[in-house]
Coordinates of N, CA and C in Angstrom, one line a residue:
Chain A
Q1 N -37.4 104.1 74.5 CA -36.5 102.9 74.5 C -35.1 104.0 74.1
L2 N -33.9 103.5 74.9 CA -33.1 104.4 74.9 C -32.1 103.8 73.6
Q3 N -31.9 104.8 72.3 CA -31.3 104.2 71.3 C -30.0 105.4 71.2
L4 N -28.6 104.8 70.7 CA -27.8 105.7 70.5 C -27.6 105.3 68.9
Q5 N -26.8 106.5 68.0 CA -26.4 106.2 66.8 C -25.5 107.0 66.4
E6 N -24.6 106.7 65.9 CA -22.9 107.1 65.7 C -23.3 107.6 64.1
S7 N -22.4 108.8 64.0 CA -22.6 109.3 62.8 C -21.2 110.0 62.2
G8 N -20.7 110.1 61.4 CA -19.6 111.1 61.0 C -18.9 110.5 59.5
P9 N -17.8 111.1 59.2 CA -17.1 110.2 58.0 C -16.5 109.0 58.0
G10 N -16.6 108.3 57.0 CA -16.1 107.1 56.9 C -14.6 106.9 56.6
L11 N -14.1 107.9 56.2 CA -12.6 107.9 55.4 C -12.3 109.2 55.7
V12 N -10.8 108.7 56.7 CA -10.2 109.9 57.2 C -8.8 110.1 56.7
K13 N -8.0 110.6 56.6 CA -6.6 110.9 55.9 C -5.9 111.0 57.1
P14 N -4.5 110.4 56.8 CA -3.5 110.3 58.0 C -3.3 111.8 58.4
S15 N -3.1 112.1 59.5 CA -2.7 113.0 60.2 C -3.9 114.1 60.5
E16 N -4.9 113.8 60.0 CA -6.1 114.9 60.2 C -6.6 114.4 61.4
T17 N -8.1 115.0 62.0 CA -8.6 114.9 63.0 C -10.2 114.0 62.5
L18 N -10.4 113.1 63.2 CA -11.4 112.2 63.3 C -12.8 113.1 64.0
S19 N -13.8 113.5 63.2 CA -14.7 113.8 64.1 C -15.9 112.8 64.3
L20 N -16.5 112.7 65.3 CA -17.8 111.7 65.1 C -18.8 112.1 66.1
T21 N -20.4 112.0 65.8 CA -21.2 112.2 66.7 C -22.3 111.0 67.0
C22 N -22.6 110.9 68.4 CA -23.5 110.1 68.9 C -24.7 110.6 69.2
T23 N -25.7 110.5 68.4 CA -27.2 111.0 68.8 C -27.9 110.3 69.8
V24 N -28.5 110.7 70.8 CA -29.0 110.1 71.8 C -30.5 110.4 72.0
S25 N -31.2 109.0 72.0 CA -32.7 109.5 71.5 C -33.4 108.8 73.1
G26 N -34.2 108.6 73.7 CA -34.8 108.1 75.0 C -34.7 108.4 76.2
D27 N -33.6 109.5 76.1 CA -33.1 109.7 77.6 C -32.3 111.5 77.2
S28 N -32.4 111.8 78.1 CA -31.4 113.1 78.3 C -29.7 113.0 78.5
I29 N -29.1 113.5 77.9 CA -27.6 113.2 78.2 C -27.0 114.0 79.1
S30 N -27.9 114.7 79.5 CA -27.7 115.6 81.1 C -28.2 114.6 82.0
N31 N -28.7 113.8 82.0 CA -29.4 112.7 83.1 C -27.9 112.3 83.9
S32 N -28.1 112.9 85.3 CA -26.9 112.7 86.1 C -26.7 111.3 86.6
S33 N -27.5 110.6 86.1 CA -27.2 109.0 86.6 C -26.0 108.2 85.9
F34 N -26.0 108.8 84.7 CA -25.1 107.9 83.9 C -23.8 108.9 83.4
Y35 N -23.1 108.0 82.9 CA -21.8 108.7 81.8 C -22.2 108.1 80.3
W36 N -21.4 109.2 79.9 CA -21.7 108.5 78.1 C -20.1 108.5 77.4
D37 N -20.0 107.1 76.8 CA -18.6 106.9 76.7 C -18.8 106.7 75.1
W38 N -17.4 106.3 74.2 CA -16.9 106.1 73.4 C -15.9 104.9 73.4
I39 N -16.1 104.1 72.6 CA -15.3 102.8 72.6 C -15.0 102.4 71.0
R40 N -14.0 101.7 70.7 CA -13.5 101.4 69.6 C -13.5 99.8 69.2
Q41 N -13.6 99.4 68.0 CA -13.2 97.8 68.2 C -12.1 98.0 66.4
S42 N -10.9 97.5 66.8 CA -10.1 97.3 65.6 C -10.2 95.9 64.9
P43 N -9.8 96.4 63.5 CA -9.6 95.4 62.5 C -9.8 94.0 63.2
G44 N -8.9 93.7 64.3 CA -8.4 92.6 64.9 C -9.5 92.2 65.9
K45 N -10.5 92.9 66.1 CA -11.6 92.6 67.0 C -11.5 92.7 68.5
R46 N -10.3 93.9 68.7 CA -10.0 94.1 70.1 C -10.8 95.2 70.5
L47 N -11.5 95.2 71.5 CA -12.4 96.5 72.1 C -11.0 97.6 72.7
E48 N -11.6 98.6 72.8 CA -10.6 99.7 73.6 C -11.6 100.7 73.9
W49 N -11.6 101.0 75.2 CA -12.1 102.1 75.7 C -11.4 103.4 75.5
I50 N -12.4 104.3 74.9 CA -11.3 105.7 74.8 C -11.9 106.6 75.5
G51 N -12.9 106.9 76.0 CA -13.1 108.0 76.7 C -14.8 107.9 77.4
S52 N -14.8 109.0 78.6 CA -15.9 109.5 78.9 C -16.5 110.5 79.5
F53 N -17.8 111.0 79.0 CA -17.9 112.5 79.4 C -19.3 112.3 80.9
D54 N -19.2 113.0 81.7 CA -20.0 113.1 82.6 C -21.2 114.0 82.6
Y55 N -22.2 114.3 83.5 CA -23.0 115.0 83.5 C -22.5 116.4 84.2
S56 N -21.5 116.3 84.7 CA -20.9 117.6 85.6 C -20.1 118.3 84.3
G57 N -19.8 117.6 83.3 CA -18.9 118.3 82.6 C -17.4 117.7 82.3
S58 N -17.3 116.8 83.3 CA -15.9 115.9 83.3 C -15.6 115.0 82.2
T59 N -14.4 115.2 82.0 CA -13.8 114.4 80.8 C -12.9 113.2 81.6
Y60 N -13.0 111.9 80.9 CA -12.0 111.0 81.4 C -11.5 110.3 80.3
Y61 N -10.1 110.0 79.9 CA -9.8 109.5 78.8 C -8.8 108.4 79.1
N62 N -8.6 107.3 77.8 CA -7.6 106.7 77.8 C -6.3 107.0 77.9
P63 N -5.4 106.7 78.8 CA -4.3 107.3 79.0 C -3.3 107.4 77.8
S64 N -3.6 106.2 76.9 CA -3.0 105.8 75.5 C -3.6 106.9 74.4
L65 N -4.5 107.5 74.7 CA -5.3 108.3 73.6 C -5.3 110.1 74.2
K66 N -5.1 109.9 75.3 CA -5.3 111.6 76.1 C -4.7 112.5 75.3
S67 N -3.8 112.4 74.6 CA -3.1 113.8 74.1 C -3.5 113.9 72.9
R68 N -4.4 113.5 72.2 CA -5.0 113.6 71.1 C -6.3 113.6 71.1
L69 N -7.2 113.5 72.0 CA -8.4 113.2 72.3 C -9.4 114.4 72.9
A70 N -10.6 114.6 72.4 CA -11.5 115.6 72.9 C -13.0 114.9 73.0
I71 N -13.4 115.1 74.3 CA -15.3 114.3 74.3 C -15.8 115.6 74.8
S72 N -16.8 115.9 74.1 CA -17.6 116.8 74.6 C -19.2 116.7 74.3
V73 N -20.1 117.5 74.9 CA -21.5 117.2 74.7 C -22.4 118.4 74.3
D74 N -22.9 118.4 73.2 CA -23.9 119.2 72.9 C -25.6 119.1 73.5
T75 N -25.8 119.4 74.6 CA -27.2 119.3 75.5 C -28.2 119.8 74.5
S76 N -28.2 120.7 73.7 CA -29.5 121.0 73.1 C -29.8 120.3 71.9
K77 N -28.7 119.3 71.6 CA -28.8 118.6 70.5 C -29.1 117.0 71.1
N78 N -29.0 116.7 72.3 CA -28.7 115.4 72.5 C -27.5 114.7 72.1
Q79 N -26.5 115.6 71.7 CA -25.6 114.6 71.3 C -24.2 114.5 72.1
L80 N -23.6 113.8 71.8 CA -22.0 113.3 72.2 C -21.0 113.5 71.1
S81 N -19.8 114.0 71.3 CA -19.1 114.2 70.2 C -17.6 113.5 70.7
L82 N -17.1 113.2 69.7 CA -15.4 112.5 69.6 C -14.4 113.2 68.7
K83 N -13.5 113.8 69.2 CA -12.5 114.5 68.0 C -11.1 113.7 68.7
L84 N -10.8 113.1 67.5 CA -9.2 112.4 67.7 C -8.4 112.8 66.6
S85 N -7.2 113.4 67.2 CA -6.4 114.1 65.9 C -5.1 113.5 65.9
S86 N -4.6 113.9 64.6 CA -3.3 113.1 64.2 C -3.5 111.8 64.0
V87 N -4.3 111.5 63.2 CA -4.7 110.0 63.3 C -4.1 109.2 62.5
T88 N -3.6 107.8 62.4 CA -3.0 107.0 61.6 C -3.6 105.9 61.4
A89 N -3.4 105.1 60.6 CA -4.0 103.7 60.1 C -4.4 102.7 61.3
A90 N -3.4 103.0 62.2 CA -3.9 102.2 63.7 C -5.1 103.0 64.4
D91 N -5.7 103.8 63.9 CA -6.8 104.4 64.4 C -8.2 103.9 63.5
T92 N -8.0 103.1 62.5 CA -8.9 102.6 61.7 C -10.0 101.5 62.8
A93 N -10.7 101.5 62.8 CA -11.8 100.7 63.5 C -13.3 101.2 63.6
V94 N -13.9 100.4 64.4 CA -15.5 100.4 64.1 C -15.7 101.2 65.7
Y95 N -16.4 102.7 65.7 CA -16.2 103.3 66.6 C -17.7 103.6 67.4
Y96 N -18.0 103.0 68.7 CA -19.3 102.7 69.2 C -19.4 104.2 70.4
C97 N -20.3 104.3 70.4 CA -21.0 105.3 71.5 C -21.8 104.7 72.5
A98 N -21.7 104.7 73.7 CA -22.5 103.9 74.8 C -23.2 104.4 76.1
R99 N -24.1 104.2 76.4 CA -24.3 104.6 78.1 C -23.5 104.0 79.3
H100 N -22.7 104.4 79.8 CA -22.2 104.0 80.9 C -22.9 104.1 82.2
V101 N -23.2 103.0 82.8 CA -24.0 103.0 84.0 C -22.9 102.8 85.2
P102 N -23.1 103.6 86.1 CA -21.7 103.3 87.1 C -22.4 102.6 88.5
E103 N -21.2 101.6 88.9 CA -21.4 100.6 89.6 C -22.4 101.4 91.0
Y104 N -21.8 102.5 91.5 CA -22.4 103.3 92.4 C -22.6 104.7 91.9
A105 N -23.5 105.3 92.4 CA -23.4 106.7 92.2 C -22.0 107.3 92.3
G106 N -21.6 108.2 91.4 CA -20.1 109.0 91.5 C -19.0 108.2 91.4
T107 N -19.4 106.7 91.0 CA -17.9 105.9 90.7 C -17.5 106.2 89.3
R108 N -16.3 105.5 88.9 CA -16.3 105.7 87.7 C -16.3 104.4 86.9
D109 N -16.3 103.0 87.8 CA -16.2 101.9 87.3 C -17.9 101.7 86.6
G110 N -18.3 100.3 86.6 CA -19.6 100.0 85.8 C -19.5 99.4 84.4
W111 N -20.6 99.5 83.7 CA -21.2 98.9 82.7 C -21.4 99.6 81.8
F112 N -21.7 99.0 80.3 CA -21.9 99.9 79.1 C -23.2 99.4 78.3
D113 N -24.5 99.8 78.8 CA -26.0 99.5 78.0 C -26.4 100.7 78.0
P114 N -26.9 100.7 76.8 CA -27.3 99.9 75.7 C -25.6 100.8 74.9
W115 N -25.1 100.0 73.7 CA -24.2 100.4 72.6 C -25.2 101.0 71.5
G116 N -24.3 102.0 70.7 CA -25.1 102.4 69.3 C -24.4 100.9 68.5
Q117 N -25.1 101.2 67.2 CA -24.3 100.1 66.0 C -23.2 100.5 65.7
G118 N -22.6 101.6 65.8 CA -21.2 101.6 65.7 C -21.0 101.9 64.2
T119 N -19.8 102.9 63.7 CA -19.6 103.4 62.5 C -18.2 103.1 62.1
L120 N -17.9 102.6 61.4 CA -16.5 102.4 60.6 C -15.8 103.6 60.4
V121 N -15.0 103.8 60.6 CA -13.9 104.9 60.4 C -12.5 104.0 59.5
T122 N -12.1 104.5 58.6 CA -11.1 103.9 58.1 C -9.9 105.2 57.7
V123 N -8.7 105.0 58.1 CA -7.8 106.0 58.0 C -6.5 105.6 56.9
S124 N -6.9 106.7 55.8 CA -6.2 106.2 54.6 C -6.2 107.3 53.5
S125 N -4.9 107.5 53.1 CA -5.0 108.6 52.2 C -5.4 108.2 50.7
Chain B
Q1 N -0.2 99.4 78.4 CA -1.6 99.4 78.7 C -2.0 97.9 79.1
S2 N -2.8 97.7 80.2 CA -2.9 96.2 80.8 C -4.4 95.7 79.9
V3 N -4.3 94.5 80.0 CA -5.8 93.9 79.2 C -6.0 92.9 79.8
L4 N -7.0 92.2 79.7 CA -7.8 91.1 80.1 C -7.8 90.0 79.2
T5 N -7.5 88.9 79.7 CA -6.8 87.7 78.8 C -7.6 86.5 79.0
Q6 N -8.4 86.4 77.5 CA -9.4 85.1 77.2 C -8.9 84.1 76.5
P7 N -9.4 83.5 76.1 CA -8.7 82.0 75.2 C -9.6 82.4 73.9
P8 N -8.7 82.3 72.9 CA -9.2 83.0 71.7 C -10.7 82.3 71.3
S9 N -10.4 80.8 71.3 CA -11.7 80.2 70.8 C -12.7 79.1 72.1
A10 N -13.7 78.8 71.6 CA -14.1 77.7 72.6 C -15.3 77.2 71.9
S11 N -15.6 75.9 71.9 CA -16.9 75.5 71.1 C -17.4 74.3 71.8
G12 N -18.9 74.0 71.4 CA -19.6 72.8 72.0 C -20.6 72.7 71.3
T13 N -21.4 71.3 71.2 CA -22.7 71.2 70.5 C -23.8 71.7 71.3
P14 N -24.9 71.6 70.6 CA -26.0 72.3 71.1 C -26.5 71.4 72.5
G15 N -26.9 72.3 73.7 CA -27.3 71.4 74.6 C -26.1 71.6 75.6
Q16 N -24.7 71.9 75.2 CA -23.7 71.4 76.2 C -23.5 72.8 76.9
R17 N -22.6 72.4 77.7 CA -22.1 73.5 78.9 C -20.8 74.3 78.0
V18 N -20.5 75.4 77.9 CA -19.2 76.0 77.6 C -19.0 77.3 78.6
T19 N -17.7 77.1 79.0 CA -17.1 77.9 79.9 C -16.2 78.9 79.2
I20 N -15.8 80.2 79.6 CA -15.0 81.1 79.1 C -14.5 81.4 80.2
S21 N -12.7 81.8 80.3 CA -12.2 82.2 81.6 C -11.7 83.8 80.8
C22 N -11.2 84.4 82.1 CA -11.1 85.8 81.9 C -10.0 85.9 83.0
F23 N -8.7 86.7 82.7 CA -7.5 86.4 83.8 C -7.3 88.2 83.5
G24 N -7.1 88.7 84.6 CA -6.6 89.9 85.2 C -5.7 90.1 86.0
S25 N -5.5 91.2 86.8 CA -4.7 91.6 87.7 C -5.5 92.1 89.0
S26 N -4.5 92.5 90.0 CA -5.2 93.4 91.1 C -5.8 94.6 90.9
S27 N -5.4 95.2 89.9 CA -5.8 96.6 89.9 C -7.3 96.5 89.1
N28 N -7.5 95.4 88.4 CA -9.0 95.4 87.8 C -9.9 94.4 88.4
I29 N -9.7 93.0 87.8 CA -10.5 92.1 88.2 C -10.7 92.0 89.6
G30 N -9.2 92.1 90.4 CA -8.9 91.9 91.9 C -9.7 92.9 92.7
S31 N -10.1 94.0 92.0 CA -10.5 94.9 93.2 C -11.8 95.7 92.4
K32 N -12.2 95.2 91.3 CA -13.3 95.5 90.7 C -14.2 94.5 89.9
T33 N -15.6 95.0 89.7 CA -16.5 94.1 89.4 C -16.3 93.9 88.0
V34 N -16.7 92.5 87.3 CA -16.5 92.2 86.2 C -17.8 92.1 85.1
N35 N -17.8 92.4 83.9 CA -18.9 92.4 83.1 C -18.5 91.9 81.9
W36 N -19.8 91.3 81.2 CA -19.5 90.4 80.0 C -20.2 91.0 78.8
Y37 N -20.1 91.2 77.5 CA -20.5 91.5 76.5 C -20.4 90.2 75.1
Q38 N -21.8 90.2 74.6 CA -21.8 89.3 73.4 C -21.9 90.3 72.3
H39 N -21.2 89.9 71.2 CA -21.3 90.5 70.1 C -21.4 89.8 68.7
L40 N -22.7 89.7 68.5 CA -22.8 89.1 67.1 C -22.6 89.8 65.9
P41 N -22.3 89.0 65.1 CA -21.7 89.9 63.6 C -22.7 90.9 63.0
G42 N -22.1 91.7 63.2 CA -23.2 93.1 62.4 C -24.1 93.5 63.2
A43 N -24.3 93.3 64.3 CA -24.7 94.0 65.7 C -24.1 94.8 66.5
A44 N -24.7 95.6 67.5 CA -24.3 96.3 68.6 C -23.8 95.2 69.6
P45 N -22.7 95.6 70.2 CA -22.2 94.5 71.4 C -23.3 94.7 72.6
R46 N -23.7 93.9 73.4 CA -25.1 93.5 74.0 C -24.4 92.9 75.7
L47 N -24.8 93.7 76.3 CA -24.4 93.6 77.9 C -25.3 92.2 78.5
L48 N -24.3 91.3 79.0 CA -24.6 89.8 79.0 C -25.0 89.6 80.7
I49 N -23.6 90.2 81.4 CA -23.5 90.1 82.9 C -23.2 91.0 83.3
Y50 N -23.6 91.8 84.2 CA -23.1 92.9 85.1 C -22.6 92.6 86.6
S51 N -21.8 93.3 87.1 CA -21.4 93.2 88.8 C -21.4 91.6 89.1
N52 N -20.3 91.1 87.9 CA -19.7 89.7 88.5 C -20.7 88.7 87.8
D53 N -22.1 88.8 88.3 CA -22.8 87.8 88.3 C -24.7 88.0 87.9
Q54 N -24.7 89.5 87.8 CA -26.0 89.8 87.5 C -26.4 89.9 86.0
R55 N -27.6 89.6 85.4 CA -28.1 89.3 84.4 C -29.2 90.5 84.4
P56 N -28.7 91.4 83.1 CA -30.2 92.4 82.8 C -31.0 91.6 82.3
S57 N -32.0 92.5 82.6 CA -33.2 91.6 82.1 C -33.5 91.4 80.4
G58 N -33.9 90.3 80.2 CA -34.1 89.8 79.0 C -33.0 88.7 78.5
V59 N -31.7 88.7 79.4 CA -30.8 87.8 79.2 C -31.0 86.1 80.0
P60 N -31.4 85.4 78.8 CA -31.4 83.9 79.4 C -30.7 83.7 80.6
D61 N -31.4 82.7 81.7 CA -30.5 82.3 83.1 C -29.6 81.0 82.2
R62 N -29.5 81.0 81.2 CA -28.5 80.0 80.7 C -27.0 80.6 80.7
F63 N -27.1 81.9 80.8 CA -25.9 82.8 81.0 C -25.6 83.0 82.2
S64 N -24.2 82.6 83.0 CA -23.8 83.0 84.2 C -22.7 83.2 84.6
G65 N -22.4 84.2 85.3 CA -21.0 84.8 85.7 C -20.7 84.5 87.1
S66 N -19.2 84.3 87.1 CA -18.5 84.3 88.5 C -17.0 84.8 88.4
K67 N -16.7 85.2 89.9 CA -15.4 85.8 89.9 C -14.7 85.3 91.2
S68 N -13.5 85.0 91.1 CA -12.8 84.6 92.1 C -11.3 85.3 92.1
G69 N -10.8 86.0 92.8 CA -9.6 86.5 92.9 C -9.7 87.3 91.7
T70 N -8.5 87.4 90.7 CA -8.3 87.8 89.7 C -8.6 87.5 88.3
S71 N -9.4 86.4 88.5 CA -10.2 86.0 87.3 C -11.5 85.7 87.2
A72 N -12.4 85.7 86.2 CA -13.9 85.2 86.1 C -14.0 84.4 84.9
S73 N -15.4 84.1 85.1 CA -15.8 83.1 84.1 C -17.5 83.3 83.7
L74 N -17.1 82.9 82.2 CA -18.5 82.9 81.8 C -18.9 81.6 81.6
A75 N -20.2 81.3 81.9 CA -20.9 79.9 81.5 C -21.9 80.1 81.0
I76 N -22.1 79.1 79.6 CA -23.2 79.1 79.1 C -24.0 77.6 78.9
S77 N -24.8 77.3 79.4 CA -25.4 76.2 79.9 C -26.6 75.9 78.4
G78 N -26.9 75.0 78.4 CA -27.9 74.3 77.1 C -27.5 75.4 76.2
L79 N -26.0 75.3 75.4 CA -25.7 76.0 74.5 C -26.7 75.9 73.1
Q80 N -27.1 77.1 72.8 CA -27.9 76.9 71.2 C -27.2 77.6 70.1
S81 N -27.9 77.7 68.9 CA -27.2 77.9 67.7 C -26.8 79.4 67.9
E82 N -28.0 80.1 68.4 CA -27.8 81.6 68.3 C -26.6 82.1 69.3
D83 N -26.0 81.4 70.1 CA -25.1 81.7 71.1 C -23.8 81.9 70.2
E84 N -23.9 81.3 69.0 CA -22.6 81.3 68.6 C -21.8 83.1 68.1
A85 N -21.1 83.4 69.0 CA -20.6 85.0 69.0 C -19.2 85.3 69.3
D86 N -19.0 86.4 69.4 CA -17.8 86.8 70.4 C -18.0 87.3 71.4
Y87 N -17.3 87.3 72.9 CA -17.8 87.0 74.0 C -16.3 88.1 74.7
Y88 N -16.5 89.1 75.4 CA -15.6 89.8 75.8 C -16.2 90.1 77.6
C89 N -14.8 89.7 78.2 CA -15.1 90.7 80.0 C -14.5 92.0 79.6
A90 N -15.0 92.4 80.8 CA -14.5 93.9 81.1 C -14.5 94.5 82.7
A91 N -13.7 95.2 82.8 CA -13.5 95.6 84.1 C -12.9 96.9 84.1
W92 N -13.3 97.8 85.2 CA -12.3 99.1 85.3 C -11.0 98.6 86.3
D93 N -10.1 99.5 85.4 CA -8.6 99.3 86.3 C -8.4 100.7 87.1
G94 N -8.1 100.2 88.3 CA -7.8 101.6 89.1 C -6.4 102.0 88.7
S95 N -5.4 101.4 88.1 CA -4.3 102.3 87.9 C -4.3 103.3 87.0
L96 N -3.2 104.0 87.0 CA -3.1 105.3 86.4 C -4.1 106.5 87.2
N97 N -4.9 107.0 86.2 CA -6.1 107.7 86.6 C -7.5 106.9 86.4
G98 N -7.3 105.5 85.9 CA -8.4 104.9 86.1 C -8.5 105.0 84.5
F99 N -8.9 103.8 84.2 CA -9.4 103.5 82.7 C -10.3 102.0 82.8
Y100 N -10.9 101.9 81.6 CA -11.9 100.8 81.3 C -11.1 99.5 80.5
V101 N -10.9 98.3 80.8 CA -10.2 97.6 80.2 C -11.0 96.2 79.8
F102 N -10.9 95.7 78.4 CA -11.6 94.6 77.9 C -11.1 93.6 77.7
G103 N -11.3 92.3 77.9 CA -10.4 91.1 77.6 C -10.2 91.2 76.0
T104 N -9.6 90.1 75.6 CA -9.0 89.8 74.3 C -10.3 89.3 73.5
G105 N -11.3 88.6 73.9 CA -12.5 88.2 73.6 C -12.4 86.7 72.7
T106 N -13.6 85.8 73.1 CA -13.5 84.6 72.7 C -14.7 84.5 71.8
K107 N -14.3 83.9 70.7 CA -14.9 83.1 69.6 C -15.8 81.9 69.9
V108 N -17.1 81.9 70.3 CA -17.7 80.8 70.7 C -18.6 80.1 69.6
T109 N -18.2 79.1 69.0 CA -18.8 78.2 67.8 C -19.4 77.2 68.4
V110 N -20.9 76.9 68.0 CA -21.9 75.9 67.9 C -21.6 74.8 67.0
L111 N -21.2 73.6 67.2 CA -20.5 72.7 66.3 C -22.0 72.0 66.0

């Protein structure tokens, strides 16, 4: 059974870099049939797509976060990572990783299934 | 950045039918398929409907989805207490370089 588990610091200071890891079990993160994504939910409960990593090594980022964002994969550890720089209070959220199932092979649309439990990150001094 | 619009709340008594709407635009719902997610407190969001009207295995047939033009709907028939949750629609948006967009969310309360 595929499981995803997010981990990382729960508190980050303003202007610093937020770093999170998602450990995937039950499937290979190199599986060419899927992408691997980060999504966050703000305290107001709004969900926001952060970005995506695919098996070819390509990344796709939310335009509103692109300049501060880096998503990568460590295939030896079957882990997805997220780095978001220059954080502010607006980046306080629960961060989720999820498997992205494309509608058709090679397309960027599709759906997220399953999701990890999420990890709360608070940006505060 | 565009977002899909949902009513903030919906409610019904056990056994009733509840419908949640989701309004988008030509760059997302109008040209891409819609997915729905259920989010129970303290749990991971769960895929409820994909490709407009398809249910993953394990999702009861009380849940159904539909799409017309730039809007979509999720219907819950035979409402049960365990259906009390937040529901989000979502779709790929083909504008800019493409990005995934979520709805504003609807809190369903079972009275």
